[in-house]
XYZ file of N, CA and C in Angstrom:
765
model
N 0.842 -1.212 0.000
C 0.000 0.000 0.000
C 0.870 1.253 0.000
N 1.806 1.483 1.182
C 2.715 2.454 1.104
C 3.701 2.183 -0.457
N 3.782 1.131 -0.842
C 4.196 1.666 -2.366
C 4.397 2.311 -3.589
N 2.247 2.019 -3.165
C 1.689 2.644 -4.585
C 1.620 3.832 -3.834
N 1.776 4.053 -2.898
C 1.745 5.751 -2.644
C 2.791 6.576 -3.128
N 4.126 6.056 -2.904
C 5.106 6.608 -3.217
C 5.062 6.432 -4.358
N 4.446 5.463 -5.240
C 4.499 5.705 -6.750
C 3.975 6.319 -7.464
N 2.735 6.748 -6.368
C 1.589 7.970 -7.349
C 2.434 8.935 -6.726
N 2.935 9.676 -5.583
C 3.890 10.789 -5.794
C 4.599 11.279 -6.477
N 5.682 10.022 -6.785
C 6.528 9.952 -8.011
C 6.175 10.421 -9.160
N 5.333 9.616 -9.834
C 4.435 9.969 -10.799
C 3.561 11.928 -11.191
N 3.428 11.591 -9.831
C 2.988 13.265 -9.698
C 3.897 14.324 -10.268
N 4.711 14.215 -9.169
C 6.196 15.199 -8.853
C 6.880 15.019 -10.529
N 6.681 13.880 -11.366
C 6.865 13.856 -12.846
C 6.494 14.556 -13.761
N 5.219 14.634 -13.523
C 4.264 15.102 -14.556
C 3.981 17.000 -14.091
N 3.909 17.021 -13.258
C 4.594 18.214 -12.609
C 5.678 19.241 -13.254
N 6.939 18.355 -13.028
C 8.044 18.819 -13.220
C 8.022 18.750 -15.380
N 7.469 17.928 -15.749
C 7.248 17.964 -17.110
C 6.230 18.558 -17.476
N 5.323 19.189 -17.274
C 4.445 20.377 -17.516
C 5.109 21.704 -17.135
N 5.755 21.943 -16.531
C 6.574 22.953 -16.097
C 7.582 23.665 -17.048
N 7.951 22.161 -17.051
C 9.330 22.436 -18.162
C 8.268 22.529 -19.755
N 7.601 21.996 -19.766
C 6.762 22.584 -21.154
C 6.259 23.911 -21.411
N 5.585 24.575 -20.048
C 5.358 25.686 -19.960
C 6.339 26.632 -20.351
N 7.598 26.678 -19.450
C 9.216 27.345 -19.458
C 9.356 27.002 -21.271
N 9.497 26.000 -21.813
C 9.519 26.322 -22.928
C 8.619 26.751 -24.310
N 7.626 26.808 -24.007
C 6.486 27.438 -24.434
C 6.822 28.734 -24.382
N 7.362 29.418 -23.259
C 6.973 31.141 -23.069
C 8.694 31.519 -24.252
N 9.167 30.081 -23.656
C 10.839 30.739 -24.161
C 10.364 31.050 -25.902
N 9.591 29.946 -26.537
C 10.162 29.792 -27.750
C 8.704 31.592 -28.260
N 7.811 31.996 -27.824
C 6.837 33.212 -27.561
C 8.304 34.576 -27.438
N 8.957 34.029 -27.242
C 10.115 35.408 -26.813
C 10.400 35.762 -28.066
N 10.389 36.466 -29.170
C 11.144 37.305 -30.085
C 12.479 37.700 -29.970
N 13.596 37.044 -30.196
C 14.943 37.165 -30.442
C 15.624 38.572 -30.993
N 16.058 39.070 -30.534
C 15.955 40.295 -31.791
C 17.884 40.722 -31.006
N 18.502 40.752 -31.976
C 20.144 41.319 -31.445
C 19.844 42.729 -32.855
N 20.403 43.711 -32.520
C 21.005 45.088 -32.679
C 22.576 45.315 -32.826
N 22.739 45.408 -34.139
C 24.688 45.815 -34.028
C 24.297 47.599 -34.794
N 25.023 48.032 -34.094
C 25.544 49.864 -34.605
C 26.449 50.389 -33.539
N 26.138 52.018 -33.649
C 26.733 52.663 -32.473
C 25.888 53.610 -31.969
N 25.919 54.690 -31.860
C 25.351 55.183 -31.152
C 23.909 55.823 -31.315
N 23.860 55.511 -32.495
C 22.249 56.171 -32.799
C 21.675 55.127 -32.294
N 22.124 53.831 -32.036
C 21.095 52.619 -31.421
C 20.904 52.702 -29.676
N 21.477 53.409 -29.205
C 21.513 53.203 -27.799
C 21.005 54.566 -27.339
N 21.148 55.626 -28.099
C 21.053 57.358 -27.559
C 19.329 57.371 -26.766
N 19.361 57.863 -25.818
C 17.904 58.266 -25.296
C 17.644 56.406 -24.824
N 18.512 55.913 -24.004
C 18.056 54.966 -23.427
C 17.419 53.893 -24.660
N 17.475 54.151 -26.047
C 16.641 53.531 -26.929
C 16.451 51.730 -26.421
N 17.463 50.886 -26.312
C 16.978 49.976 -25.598
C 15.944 49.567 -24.928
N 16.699 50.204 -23.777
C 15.402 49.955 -22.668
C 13.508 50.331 -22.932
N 13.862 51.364 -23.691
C 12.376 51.880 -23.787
C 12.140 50.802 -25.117
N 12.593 50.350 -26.195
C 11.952 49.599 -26.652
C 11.611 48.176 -26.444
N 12.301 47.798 -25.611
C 12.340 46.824 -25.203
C 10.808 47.217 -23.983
N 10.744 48.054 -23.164
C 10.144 48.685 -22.501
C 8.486 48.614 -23.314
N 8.510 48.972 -24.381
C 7.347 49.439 -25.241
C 7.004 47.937 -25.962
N 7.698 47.222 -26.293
C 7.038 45.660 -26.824
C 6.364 45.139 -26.016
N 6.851 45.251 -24.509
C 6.130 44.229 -23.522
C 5.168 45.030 -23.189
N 4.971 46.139 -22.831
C 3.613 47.311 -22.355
C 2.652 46.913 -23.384
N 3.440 46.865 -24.732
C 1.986 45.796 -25.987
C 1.761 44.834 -25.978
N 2.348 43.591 -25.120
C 2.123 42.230 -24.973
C 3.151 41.664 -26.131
N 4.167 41.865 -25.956
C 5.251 41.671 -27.141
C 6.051 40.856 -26.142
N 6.587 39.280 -26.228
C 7.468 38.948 -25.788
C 8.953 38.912 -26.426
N 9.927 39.445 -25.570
C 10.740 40.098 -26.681
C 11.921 39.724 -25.843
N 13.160 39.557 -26.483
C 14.610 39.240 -25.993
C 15.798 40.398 -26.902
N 15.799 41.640 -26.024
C 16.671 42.327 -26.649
C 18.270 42.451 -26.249
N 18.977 42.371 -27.660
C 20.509 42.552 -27.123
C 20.927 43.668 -28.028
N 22.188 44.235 -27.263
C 22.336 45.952 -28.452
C 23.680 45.724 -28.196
N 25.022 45.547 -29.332
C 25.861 46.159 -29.419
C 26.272 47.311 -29.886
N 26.613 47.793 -29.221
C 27.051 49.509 -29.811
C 27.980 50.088 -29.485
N 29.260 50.711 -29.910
C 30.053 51.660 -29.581
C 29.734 52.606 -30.390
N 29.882 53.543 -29.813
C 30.272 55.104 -30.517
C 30.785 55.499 -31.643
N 29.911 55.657 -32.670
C 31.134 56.151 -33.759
C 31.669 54.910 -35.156
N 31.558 53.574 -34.294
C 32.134 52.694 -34.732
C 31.615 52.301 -36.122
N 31.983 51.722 -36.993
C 30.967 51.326 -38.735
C 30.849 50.169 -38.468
N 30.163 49.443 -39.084
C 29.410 48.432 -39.207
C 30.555 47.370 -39.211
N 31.152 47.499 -40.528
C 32.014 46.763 -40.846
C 32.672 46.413 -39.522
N 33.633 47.612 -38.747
C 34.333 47.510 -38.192
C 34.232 46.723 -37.008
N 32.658 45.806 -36.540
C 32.155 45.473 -35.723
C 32.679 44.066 -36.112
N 32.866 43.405 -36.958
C 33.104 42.061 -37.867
C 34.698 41.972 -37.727
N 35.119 43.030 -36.986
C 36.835 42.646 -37.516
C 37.667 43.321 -36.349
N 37.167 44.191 -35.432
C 38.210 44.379 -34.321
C 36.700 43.831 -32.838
N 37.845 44.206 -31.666
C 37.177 44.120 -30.320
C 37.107 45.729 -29.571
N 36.494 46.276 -29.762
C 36.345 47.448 -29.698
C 36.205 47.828 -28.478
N 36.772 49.424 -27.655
C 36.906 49.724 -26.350
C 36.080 50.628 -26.567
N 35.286 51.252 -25.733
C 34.677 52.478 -25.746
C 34.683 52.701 -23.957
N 35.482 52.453 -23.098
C 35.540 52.574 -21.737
C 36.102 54.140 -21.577
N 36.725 54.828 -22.445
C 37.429 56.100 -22.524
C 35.636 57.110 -22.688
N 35.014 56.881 -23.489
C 33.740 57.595 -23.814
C 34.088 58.114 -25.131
N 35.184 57.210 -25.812
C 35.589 57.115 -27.405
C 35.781 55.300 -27.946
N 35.599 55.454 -28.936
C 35.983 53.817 -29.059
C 37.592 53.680 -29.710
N 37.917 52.881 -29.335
C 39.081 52.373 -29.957
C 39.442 51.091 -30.264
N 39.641 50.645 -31.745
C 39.504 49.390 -32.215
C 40.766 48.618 -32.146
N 40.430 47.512 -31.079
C 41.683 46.715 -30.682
C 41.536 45.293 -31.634
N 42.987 45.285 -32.041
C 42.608 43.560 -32.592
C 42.585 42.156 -31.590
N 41.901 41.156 -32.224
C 41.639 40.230 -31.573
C 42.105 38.896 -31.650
N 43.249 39.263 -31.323
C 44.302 37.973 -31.266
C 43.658 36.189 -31.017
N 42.962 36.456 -29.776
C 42.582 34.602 -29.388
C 41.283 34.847 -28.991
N 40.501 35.554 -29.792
C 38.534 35.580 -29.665
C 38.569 36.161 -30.187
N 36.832 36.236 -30.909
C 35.906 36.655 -31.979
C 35.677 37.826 -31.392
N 35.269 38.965 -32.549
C 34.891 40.379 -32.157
C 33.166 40.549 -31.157
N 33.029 41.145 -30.405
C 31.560 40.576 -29.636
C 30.712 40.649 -30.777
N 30.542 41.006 -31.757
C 29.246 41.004 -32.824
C 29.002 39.267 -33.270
N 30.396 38.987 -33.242
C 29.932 37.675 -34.009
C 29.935 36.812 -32.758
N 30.529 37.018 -31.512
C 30.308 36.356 -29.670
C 28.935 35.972 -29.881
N 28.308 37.466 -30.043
C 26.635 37.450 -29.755
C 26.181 36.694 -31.115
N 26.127 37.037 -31.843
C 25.570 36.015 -33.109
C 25.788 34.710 -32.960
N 26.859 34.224 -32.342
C 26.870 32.566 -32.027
C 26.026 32.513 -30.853
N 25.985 32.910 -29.977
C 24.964 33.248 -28.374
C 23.594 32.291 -28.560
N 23.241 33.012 -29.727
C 21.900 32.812 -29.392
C 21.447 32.235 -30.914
N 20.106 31.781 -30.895
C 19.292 31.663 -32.565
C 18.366 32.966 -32.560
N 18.787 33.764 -33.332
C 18.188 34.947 -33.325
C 17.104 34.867 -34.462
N 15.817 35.718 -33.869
C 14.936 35.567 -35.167
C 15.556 36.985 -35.699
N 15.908 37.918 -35.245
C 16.324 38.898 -36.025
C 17.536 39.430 -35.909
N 17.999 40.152 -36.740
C 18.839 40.943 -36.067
C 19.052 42.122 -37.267
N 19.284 43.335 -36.567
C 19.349 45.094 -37.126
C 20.626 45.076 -37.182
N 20.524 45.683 -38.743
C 22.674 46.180 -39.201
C 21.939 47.269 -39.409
N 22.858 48.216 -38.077
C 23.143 50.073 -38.742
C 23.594 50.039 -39.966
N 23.404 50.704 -41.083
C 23.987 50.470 -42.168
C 25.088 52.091 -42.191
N 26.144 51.554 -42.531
C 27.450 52.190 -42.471
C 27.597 53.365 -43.455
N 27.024 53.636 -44.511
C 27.335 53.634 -46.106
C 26.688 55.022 -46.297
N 27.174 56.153 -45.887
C 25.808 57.325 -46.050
C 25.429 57.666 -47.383
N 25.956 56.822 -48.389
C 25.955 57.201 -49.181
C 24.822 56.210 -50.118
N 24.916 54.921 -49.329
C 23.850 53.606 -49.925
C 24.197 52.672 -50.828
N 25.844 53.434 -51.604
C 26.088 52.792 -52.892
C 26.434 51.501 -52.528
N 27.178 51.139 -50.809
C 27.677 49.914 -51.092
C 27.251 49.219 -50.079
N 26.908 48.014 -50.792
C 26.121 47.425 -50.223
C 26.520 46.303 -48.985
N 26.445 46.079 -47.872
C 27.564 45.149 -46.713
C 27.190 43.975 -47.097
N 27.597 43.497 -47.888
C 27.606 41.782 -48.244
C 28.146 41.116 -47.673
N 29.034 41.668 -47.483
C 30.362 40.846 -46.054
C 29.917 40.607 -44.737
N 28.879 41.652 -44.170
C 29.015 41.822 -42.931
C 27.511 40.678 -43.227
N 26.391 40.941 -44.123
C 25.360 40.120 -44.441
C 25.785 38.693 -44.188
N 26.861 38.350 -44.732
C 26.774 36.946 -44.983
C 28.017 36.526 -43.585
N 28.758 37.303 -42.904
C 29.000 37.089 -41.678
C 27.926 36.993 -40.609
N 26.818 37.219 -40.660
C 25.108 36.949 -40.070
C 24.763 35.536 -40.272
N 25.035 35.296 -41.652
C 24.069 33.913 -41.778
C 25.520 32.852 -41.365
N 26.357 33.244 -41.652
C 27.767 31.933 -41.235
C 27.175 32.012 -39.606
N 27.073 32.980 -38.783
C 27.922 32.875 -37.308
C 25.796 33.022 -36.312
N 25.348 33.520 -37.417
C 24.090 33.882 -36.960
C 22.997 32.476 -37.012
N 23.134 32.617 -38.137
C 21.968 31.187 -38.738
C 21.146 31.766 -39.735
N 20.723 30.475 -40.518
C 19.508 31.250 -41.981
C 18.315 31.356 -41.267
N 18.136 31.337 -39.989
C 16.720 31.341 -39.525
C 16.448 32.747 -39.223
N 17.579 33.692 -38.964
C 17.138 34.921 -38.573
C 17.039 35.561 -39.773
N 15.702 36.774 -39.622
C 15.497 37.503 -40.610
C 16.826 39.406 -40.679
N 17.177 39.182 -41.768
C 18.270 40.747 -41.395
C 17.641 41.872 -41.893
N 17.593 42.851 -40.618
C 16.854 44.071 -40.796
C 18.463 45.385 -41.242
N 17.860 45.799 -42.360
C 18.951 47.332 -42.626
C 18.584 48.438 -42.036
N 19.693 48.902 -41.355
C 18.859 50.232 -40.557
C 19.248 51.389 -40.991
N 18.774 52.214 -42.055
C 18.755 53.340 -43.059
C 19.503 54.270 -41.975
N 20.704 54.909 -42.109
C 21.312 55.938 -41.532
C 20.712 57.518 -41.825
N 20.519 57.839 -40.832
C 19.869 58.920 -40.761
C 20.730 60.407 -40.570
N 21.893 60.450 -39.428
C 22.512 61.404 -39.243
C 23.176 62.406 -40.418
N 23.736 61.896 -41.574
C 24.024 62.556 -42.092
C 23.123 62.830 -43.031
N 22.116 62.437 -42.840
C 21.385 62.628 -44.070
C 20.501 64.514 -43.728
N 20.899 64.976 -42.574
C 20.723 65.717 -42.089
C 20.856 66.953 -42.933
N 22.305 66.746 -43.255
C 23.048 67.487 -43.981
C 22.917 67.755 -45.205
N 21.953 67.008 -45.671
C 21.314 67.345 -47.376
C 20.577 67.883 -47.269
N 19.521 68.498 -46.414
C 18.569 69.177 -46.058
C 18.727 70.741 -47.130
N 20.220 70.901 -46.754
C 20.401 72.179 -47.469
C 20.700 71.806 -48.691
N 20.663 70.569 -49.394
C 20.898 70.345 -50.852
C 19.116 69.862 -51.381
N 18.399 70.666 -50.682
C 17.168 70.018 -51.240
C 17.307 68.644 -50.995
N 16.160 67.667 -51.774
C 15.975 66.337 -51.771
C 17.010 65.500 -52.453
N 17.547 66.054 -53.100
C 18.404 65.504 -54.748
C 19.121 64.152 -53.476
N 19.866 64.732 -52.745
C 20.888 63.988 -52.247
C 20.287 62.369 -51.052
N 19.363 62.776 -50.531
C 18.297 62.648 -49.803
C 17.629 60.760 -50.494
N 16.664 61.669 -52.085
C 16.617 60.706 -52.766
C 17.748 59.711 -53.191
N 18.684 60.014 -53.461
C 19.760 59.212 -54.385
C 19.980 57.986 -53.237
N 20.491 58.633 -52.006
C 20.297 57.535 -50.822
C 19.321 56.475 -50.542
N 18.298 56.505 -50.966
C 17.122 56.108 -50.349
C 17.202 54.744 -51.569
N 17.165 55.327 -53.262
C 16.805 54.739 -54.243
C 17.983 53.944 -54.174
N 19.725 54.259 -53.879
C 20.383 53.173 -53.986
C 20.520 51.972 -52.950
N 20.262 52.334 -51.532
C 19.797 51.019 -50.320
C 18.735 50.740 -51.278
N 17.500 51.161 -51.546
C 16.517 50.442 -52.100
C 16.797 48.870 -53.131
N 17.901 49.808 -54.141
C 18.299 48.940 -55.292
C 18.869 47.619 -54.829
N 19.905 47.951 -53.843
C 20.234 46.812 -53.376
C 19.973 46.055 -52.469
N 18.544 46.594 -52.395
C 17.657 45.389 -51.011
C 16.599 44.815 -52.226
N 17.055 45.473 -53.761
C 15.237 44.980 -54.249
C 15.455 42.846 -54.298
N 16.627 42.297 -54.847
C 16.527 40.625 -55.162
C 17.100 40.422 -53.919
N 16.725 40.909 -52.916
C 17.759 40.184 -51.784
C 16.332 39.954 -50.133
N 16.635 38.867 -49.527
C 15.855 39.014 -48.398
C 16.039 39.640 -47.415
N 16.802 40.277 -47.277
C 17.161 41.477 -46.138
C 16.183 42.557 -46.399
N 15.130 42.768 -45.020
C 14.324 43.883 -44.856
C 15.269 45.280 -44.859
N 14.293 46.495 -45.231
C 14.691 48.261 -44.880
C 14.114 48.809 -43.837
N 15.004 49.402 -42.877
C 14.770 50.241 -42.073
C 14.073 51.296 -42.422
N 13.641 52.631 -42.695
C 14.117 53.643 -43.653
C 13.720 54.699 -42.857
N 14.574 54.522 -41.702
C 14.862 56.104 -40.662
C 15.163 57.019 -40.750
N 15.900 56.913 -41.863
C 16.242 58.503 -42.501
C 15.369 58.998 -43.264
N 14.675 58.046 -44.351
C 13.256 58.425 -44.751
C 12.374 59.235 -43.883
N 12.461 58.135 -42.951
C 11.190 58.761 -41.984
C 11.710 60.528 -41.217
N 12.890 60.220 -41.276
C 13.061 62.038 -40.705
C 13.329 62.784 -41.646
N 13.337 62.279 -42.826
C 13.613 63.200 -44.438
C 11.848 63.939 -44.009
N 11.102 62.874 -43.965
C 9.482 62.779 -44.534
C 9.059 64.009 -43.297
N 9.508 63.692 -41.894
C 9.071 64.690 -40.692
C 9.235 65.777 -41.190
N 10.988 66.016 -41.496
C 11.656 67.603 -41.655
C 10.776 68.194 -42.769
N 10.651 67.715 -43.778
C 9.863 68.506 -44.661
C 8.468 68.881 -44.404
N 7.789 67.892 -43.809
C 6.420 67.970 -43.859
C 5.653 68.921 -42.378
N 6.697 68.591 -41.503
C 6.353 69.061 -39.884
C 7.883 69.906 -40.010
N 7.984 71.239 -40.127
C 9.208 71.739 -39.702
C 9.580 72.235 -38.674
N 8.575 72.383 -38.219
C 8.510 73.171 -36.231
C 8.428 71.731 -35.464
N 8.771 71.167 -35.938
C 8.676 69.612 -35.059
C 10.032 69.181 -34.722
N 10.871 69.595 -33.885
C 12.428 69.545 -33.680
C 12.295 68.271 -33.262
N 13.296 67.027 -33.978
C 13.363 65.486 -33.786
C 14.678 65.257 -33.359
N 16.017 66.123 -33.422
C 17.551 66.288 -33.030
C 17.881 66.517 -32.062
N 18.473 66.304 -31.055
C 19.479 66.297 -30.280
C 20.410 68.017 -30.488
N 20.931 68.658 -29.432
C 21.386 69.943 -29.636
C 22.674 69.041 -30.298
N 23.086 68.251 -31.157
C 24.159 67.773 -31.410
C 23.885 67.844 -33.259
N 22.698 67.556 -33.364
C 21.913 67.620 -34.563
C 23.173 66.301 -35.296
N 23.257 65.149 -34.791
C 23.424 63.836 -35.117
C 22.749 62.780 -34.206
N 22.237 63.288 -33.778
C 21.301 62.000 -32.806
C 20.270 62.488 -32.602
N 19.339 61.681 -32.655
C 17.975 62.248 -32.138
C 17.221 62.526 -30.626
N 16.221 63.557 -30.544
C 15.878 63.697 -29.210
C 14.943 62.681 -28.588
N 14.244 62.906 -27.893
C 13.790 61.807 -27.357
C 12.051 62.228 -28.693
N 12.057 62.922 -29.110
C 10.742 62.342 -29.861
C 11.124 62.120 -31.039
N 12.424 62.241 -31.448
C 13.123 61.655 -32.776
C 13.678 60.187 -32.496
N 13.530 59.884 -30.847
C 13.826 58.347 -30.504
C 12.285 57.531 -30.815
N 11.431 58.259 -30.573
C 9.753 57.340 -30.790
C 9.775 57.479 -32.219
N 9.981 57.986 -32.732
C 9.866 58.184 -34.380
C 10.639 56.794 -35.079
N 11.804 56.714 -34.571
C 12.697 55.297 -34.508
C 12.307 54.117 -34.410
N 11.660 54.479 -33.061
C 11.011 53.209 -31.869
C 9.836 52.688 -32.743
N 8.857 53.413 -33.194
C 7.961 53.517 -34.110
C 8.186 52.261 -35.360
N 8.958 53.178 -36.155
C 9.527 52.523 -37.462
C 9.791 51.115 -37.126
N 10.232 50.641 -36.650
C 10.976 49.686 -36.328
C 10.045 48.844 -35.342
N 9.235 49.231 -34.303
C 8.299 48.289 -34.369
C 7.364 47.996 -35.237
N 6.879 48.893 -35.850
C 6.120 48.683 -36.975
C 6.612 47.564 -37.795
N 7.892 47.502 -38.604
C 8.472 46.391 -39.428
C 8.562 45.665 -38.887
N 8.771 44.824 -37.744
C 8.863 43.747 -36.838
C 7.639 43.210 -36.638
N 6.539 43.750 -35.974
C 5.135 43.352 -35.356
C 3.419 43.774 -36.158
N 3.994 44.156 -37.868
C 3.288 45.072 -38.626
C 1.826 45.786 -38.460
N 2.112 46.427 -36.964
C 1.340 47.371 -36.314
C 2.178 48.417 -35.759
N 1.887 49.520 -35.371
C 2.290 50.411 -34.270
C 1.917 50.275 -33.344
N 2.777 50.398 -32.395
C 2.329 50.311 -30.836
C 1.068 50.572 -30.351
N 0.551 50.320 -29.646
C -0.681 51.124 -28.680
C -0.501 52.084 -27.840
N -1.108 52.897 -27.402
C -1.213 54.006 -26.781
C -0.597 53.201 -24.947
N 0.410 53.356 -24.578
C 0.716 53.116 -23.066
C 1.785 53.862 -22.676
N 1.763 54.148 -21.449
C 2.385 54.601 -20.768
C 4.196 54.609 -21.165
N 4.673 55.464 -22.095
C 5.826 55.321 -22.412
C 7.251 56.283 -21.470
N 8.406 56.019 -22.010
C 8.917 56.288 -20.916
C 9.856 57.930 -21.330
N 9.335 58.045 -22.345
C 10.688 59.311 -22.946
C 9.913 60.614 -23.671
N 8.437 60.534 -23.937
C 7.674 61.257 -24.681
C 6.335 61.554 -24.670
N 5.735 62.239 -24.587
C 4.071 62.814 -23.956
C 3.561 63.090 -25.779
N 4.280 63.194 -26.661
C 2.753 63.590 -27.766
C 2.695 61.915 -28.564
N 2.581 60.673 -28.146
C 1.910 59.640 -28.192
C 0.935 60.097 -30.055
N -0.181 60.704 -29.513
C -1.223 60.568 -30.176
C -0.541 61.702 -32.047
N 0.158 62.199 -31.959
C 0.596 63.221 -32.774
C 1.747 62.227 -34.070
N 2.583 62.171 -33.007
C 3.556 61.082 -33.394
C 3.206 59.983 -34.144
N 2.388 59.217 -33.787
C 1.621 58.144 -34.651
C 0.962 58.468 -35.624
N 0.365 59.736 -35.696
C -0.899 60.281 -36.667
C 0.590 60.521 -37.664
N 1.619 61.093 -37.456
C 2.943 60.995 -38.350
C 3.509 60.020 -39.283
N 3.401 59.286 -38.389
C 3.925 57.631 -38.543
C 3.250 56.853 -39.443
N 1.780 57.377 -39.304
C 0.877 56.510 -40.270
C 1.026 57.418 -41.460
N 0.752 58.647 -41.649
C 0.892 59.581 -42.967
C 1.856 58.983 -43.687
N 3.052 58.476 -42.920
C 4.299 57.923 -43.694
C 4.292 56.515 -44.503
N 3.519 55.893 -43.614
C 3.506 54.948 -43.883
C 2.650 54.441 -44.543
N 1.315 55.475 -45.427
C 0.233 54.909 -46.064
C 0.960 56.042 -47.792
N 1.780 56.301 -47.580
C 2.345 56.881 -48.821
C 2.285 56.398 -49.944
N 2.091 56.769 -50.910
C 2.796 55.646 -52.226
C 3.986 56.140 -52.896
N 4.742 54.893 -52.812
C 6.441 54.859 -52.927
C 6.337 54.324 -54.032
């Protein structure tokens, strides 16, 4: 009698411990993978945290990682180990380990992952750094391009001419390829012209302020979860309802 007791415990404490562990992996595999390589336009205004912050306030289960130094190019993320402990980076080589971009790309199975794109110019296209993703990353993750925005600042005073040429050559070379577009610089080409009393910069006027960070935050959830956020409690910006009415103008365009 005391047998079968201890054997229906057993049994219990089994089925238990294996529903558990089904659950735990249930929520794991619900998590959205998502790694981030750039520098500093990816991290400025806490951007992390608040997006990471803003997926889950929408019921977004989400796993965010951000490499970033300062300054640093894309490329250069694939080929040194980079210091930024000074509050400058400096690119050290890496004698007996991998640079952290490709650390983290082996880490994990990422469903995504964001390349700052280096190139202000668009003509050339990172094939190298692309296909250093799928060697060290896996073909399962999808690669997001993240349209550089800062200098595009600077065409402002060249009219559109310069503006466009950017836009149409990333375009060209995302049209036969599966790598998604960011198009953040679009989107603050599209603000500056259309909203001009709408200051989106940083007094640095290369990074954005904190409502040129939701404008970001925006874009980019949008391509990931193909909605915009919901209205909640965010952590960097009060015109919510303005911002989006933006976001959508942009985004119902014809391109």
């Amino acid at each position: 009698m005391l047998t079968r007791k201890i054997l229906k415990i057993k049994i219990f404490v089994i089925l238990t411990l294996s529903l558990i562990g089904l659950s735990n992996g249930l929520s794991q595999k619900q998590n959205l993978k998502v790694l981030v390589i750039g520098n500093s336009l990816v991290y400025w205004n806490n951007f992390h945290e608040n997006f990471e912050n803003t997926c889950k306030q929408n019921g977004k289960n989400i796993y965010l990682k951000t490499i970033a130094y300062p300054g640093i190019e894309l490329m250069e993320h694939f080929k040194f180990c980079p210091d930024s402990s000074k509050g400058y980076t400096v690119l050290n080589l890496c004698p007996n380990k991998k640079p952290p971009a490709i650390e983290a790309l082996k880490s994990n199975l990422w469903d995504i992952v964001i390349l700052q794109n280096p190139d202000y110019d668009g003509s050339i296209f990172p094939q190298e750094v692309i296909d250093s993703v799928r060697i060290y990353g896996g073909n399962q993750c999808k690669i997001f391009i993240y349209e550089q925005f800062s200098t595009i600042l600077y065409s402002y005073a060249k009219r559109n001419t310069e503006v466009i040429n950017i836009q149409t050559a990333l375009r060209k070379n995302l049209k036969n390829s599966d790598v998604k577009y960011l198009p953040i610089g679009e989107v603050f080409h599209f603000v500056s012209t259309n909203y001009p009393n709408l200051d989106i910069f940083d007094k640095d006027y290369e990074h954005p302020n904190p409502i040129g960070s939701f404008l970001q935050l925006g874009i980019i959830y949008k391509s990931i979860y193909k909605e915009f956020p919901k209205k909640k409690k965010f952590l960097f910006f009060s015109k919510y309802n303005k911002l989006i009415t933006i976001l959508r103008q942009y985004d119902s365009r014809k391109t």
